Each structure stands twice: as structure tokens, then as C-alpha cells.
């Protein structure tokens, strides 16, 4: 293998795949980055067996030559040190030669590194996915979905499925659900797919969701999502992101979402968020970050008290329908949900002090948040 | 009361072939430290916290045994069973020490004798008891003639006993403090009396207040029942120095997992996570992050790991939980959950 490449291009590609490179040494070869030089592209792969990122550097980008492959070939480079070396190289261009017994030479400016590589045949091959179940959405929409759901996954949950985000697809409508059993977030969006494609119980680990958003952070094109076996592949022309899916069956979340409300509150999202954040200054030290709402005619009174610190009372104007109600809940759940809502107004539906309540933006019906209250004694 | 060479004594008790021999608990790994050692081993100059390698050099034929914490806990509980018969006001310090309030007895001396005898008979262990009119003096008395001793410090003797003690006999004066005091040519409690309260406070901060009093046989501290857990930590000394951030990260994660288990077992909710790193030159840095409400400790740990420097070798790391939330907060409130009934059937 012999090639020349722009240093900045190599740095970007290496930093992309490094996100997936294993830091543990249980499978030593996975601490490396697999590199394959083909005639008009260079492919870099990083993996930790749960997650794999592959990026392709084309010969030409934006009509600019960035890669020149003189001799094709492949090798596995030691991941961490290679990433550091590449970042610190002095020249704009990097010359990269792989000789006998996977000896690697890297030249840039007047610096020359000799590294020991490993044979690429020892690197596990990428899962071969049977590309039947495919749908597409814009990278921007994908990032929005991640942002609006993944915060609600369980952090440390005995029931494994709740540490992931559920993807369901029916008639081109993608539904994403995340819950830790104390709150739930559900987003729906139209995607491009074959009309008869149906997906159930596809559960993506919460950690992979955030990495997915980061990996496609700068992308603008459509992202294809392929589901096959226990893998999900997210892919653009030059970038592929594989993640293992969680096993187990996600419960039916429709059953826990109340259909009607006895008490309905409509108010401004931003004002509400700020007010709850203020109340949380008092409550956040407590075990459950408890704030109390008293809903009555045209207003919501928000209170919070801590034995150590003191208390807070604030009233916000709201459009209230139905009888008065008092309810306590974790302020953080509401703050995190409200921060993902871009709409100006929000509609909240209560069915009682001990039952979950629903929050939805008033101007759209593709987004829903559920919060389970706290029982006070 | 203080159980003599506790861990080592339990080992000798359980393994008769170890009796009368230098037994060293811990320090088996080259870089581990000695946890406790038998009096036979102390004769070779071995003491707790000494690196295993040093101990091996000083006592090549010493018998190094692994720490069996669970077993020591059992024996410690047996001892507690006995002393709780004499007082329900007690404060434990680790597994091998406890303060007992015996002020309800007109004469506590026969009680102390009986206690020593029963501990010996019922558990096979010896202990040293210090009997006095406050915690500080009781502690000093228990250390005075170990092992298997009963030392009484009466109010009228306190000053004359304190006078001749090396300054290190005061609880809270460690190696560093001793060095500090040595610079001022203070080696005994009597020397220490020459310092004014302000000088002591200047040297030791807030703790100086107490130290000044304790050196004069005064201590107003009460017995703290069921000492609440203030922190839970897990640490490890590496067999070889580590230079790699990722190696530190993976080991720190293992410690964190153990810590989380311990915290959950005790049903505690910590707010603060600290990471301590000791470099090869023994300089030690500790950093902490405090989180409100629920948090992913692993993310927090990663953040802490990133904040350290990895240019010099690392020999020890420790992960610590502290700043526990008030238990009472939880008792008033109960977070309800969504019910996934059909799943549980």
C-alpha cells in the first residue's frame, strides 16, 4: 500500500472512526483502525464490537484532489497512537507506505514515523447486512429525533430494553420511544420507505444514539437506515455507522399513554421552562427533585420547599380547563422534556394526582412527553 | 476498645499453623500495601500501610496472606454482640475499634475486665481497652500498652501521663503533622503545651481547636451512634506504573462499578464522585464532580479522567462517592412508575 493524502482530510476521518475504536484490550485488534486503500478511495474502520464506524475518503471532493493512491493494499494501524501522530504531523500532506510484515511508514514535512501494523485479515469483517429493511430520513431529522428522545432512556436499569430507544415503522411513519418508567418521550416522523415496510421492536442502545447524532453531525444528505438481524446500519455515501441492537421485547407503550384529560393546561413553553428551572433551584438538592403544582382558575402555582435551604412560590398564567388539582413530580423530567420542545405553546393534560400526565406542543401532534408523578405522604 | 492486630489475629485463629509466626495480611502483590500484621511480624519492623515489597525485604520468611474482609466483618460482629450487652451507646471505627459509653456503671473497671475476658473466651481474640473520662484519653489509653492490655487514665493522672507521650500519640497527628511539629522542635505532648491556641490553629486550621484541648486531656465529643456513612470508596494500586489514560479509564470504571454496587446495597444516593490519582512520585491529586438528581456516573467519571494529566506514571487510583442525600428526603416521597403489567406475568 502506498498513498498520499491531505493531512486535514486524514485527521477528520481518523477522528470520526476513533469514536468507535475500542479502548479495552479484550479483543486487541479492535484497538486498531483498519485502513484499506483502493484505487480511488481510502476506507477507515473503527469498532468496539458494539458499534462500528466506517468512513470513505474519496479521491476528489468538491473538485479538489485530496487523495492519491499509488498502490492499493490494507493494514491495521494502532488506533490511539496513530490518531495522535496524524494530528501532530507537520506538513499539509502525508505520505503513507505499508511495506513488508505490515511495517508502516508515515512521512510528513521532514518527520518520518515507523509503526508496527497488524495484518488486515485479522480484523473482524463488517456485518454483512441483508438490505431488505431500509428507510431514509435527513441527517437533520435524525439528529432531532435523537435529541428529543434519548435523554429519557434509563441510565441504570435492570430491564435492559429501557436503556435503548425503540424504533417502530409502519406505513412510512417512524415512531421513536424512550422511557425509564418515570417519564416517557415519543416522537413520530414521516420517513422515506417502501409502503409495506414494517418494523417492530428495533431497540437502539442509548449510547449508540448519541454517537449516531455526533457521527452525522456535519452531514446534510439523506441517511439510509438498514435493519437486519441484531444490527442497525446508518449510512450516507461516505459514512457508515453500525450498532448492535438491544435484545428483549419493548413493552407496548400505547397502553400507558392516557387518551383524555380531566384537567387541561395551556401555557407558554419558554416561560414555563424558566419557572420550573427556578423552582428546581430549591428542589434539586432533594432526593427526587420534587416540585408541586397547584392548578386552579387560569393559573398554575409552582412551589418547592427544602428543609435545608428554604422555599419558593411562583404563579404562572395559563389557560386552565377542568377542576383544581395538586400534583408533585420531578422537576428535572419536565425541564428535560421542555428543552426539546421548540413550539411556543404547550398543552398539558392531567387525569389525577397519582397518574401520569401528558405534555404536547399545541401546534403539532408528532411529539409527546409523559411524566409520572411523585406520591407525597 | 481496640482488637489487637485484628486481621492478623483472625488469620492466626482460623489457621493454627500461623500462630506464633510473622503473619502479614495484604501486600502480597508487589505494589500492594500491608493491611495488618501480627506482633511477631511487627518485631521485624513491619507496620500497616507499608509497601508489600518493603515488608518482604524486612521479613523474607514472613507469611503473606490475602485480605479476607468478609471474614473479619463476621468476627467484628461477634465482638459487637458482646459489648452491646454492656452499653447501647457505642461508636465503631472500622472493624477493630469501638468507643463505648459505660458512664452508667458506678465502677467501670470490673466491667472492662469482664469485657476483655468475654471477648477472649467467646471469640478467641484479644483486645486492648482504654478506660477514661473522654474519647481522646480512652483512645490514648487503649494504645498505651498493647496488646491485651487494660489501661485506666483517671482525671488526676491525665496531665502527668500526657506529658511524657510522644506527640504522635494524640489521635489525628500523622506523619505529616509530626514533621511539621518537628520543625518547631516539638516532639512530645509537653513540648506541644508551649504553643498557644492561636499558633496551633494556624498550623492545623479548624482541627487545631480540638488538638489544643486534647493535648490537655479535654475532649467534649459525644459518642456518635451508628456513625452515618460519609463516603464509600474503592481504590487499587497498580502492579506496574500506568501511563495511559485509557488504561486508567478502564480500571477506574471497574472501581466505579464496585462502588455503585456498594452504594446501592446500602441504599444511599451520593451526589459527589471523586477520582484520586497518585503518581509514581507519590504526589496525589483528587478532583470531584457534584451532580444533582440522577446522573450517569460513568459519564461523570470520564469527565474526571479527562481532567487529569498523564505525562507521569500513575501507581494508584481511587474512586469515591460522598455527599449522600438525606435519607429523610426519600421517606416522604415515592416516585411512581409506569406499569408494564403484562410483562411481569
Tab-separated table of C-alpha atoms in Angstrom, chain A residues 8 105 154 201 216 308 313-314:
chain	number	residue	atom	x	y	z
A	8	UNK	CA	-6.531	17.738	7.350
A	105	UNK	CA	5.991	4.444	7.231
A	154	UNK	CA	-32.949	4.617	31.631
A	201	UNK	CA	-39.157	-3.779	18.437
A	216	UNK	CA	-23.702	12.517	11.379
A	308	UNK	CA	-32.106	22.834	54.466
A	313	UNK	CA	-43.550	30.060	45.239
A	314	UNK	CA	-44.325	31.267	41.742
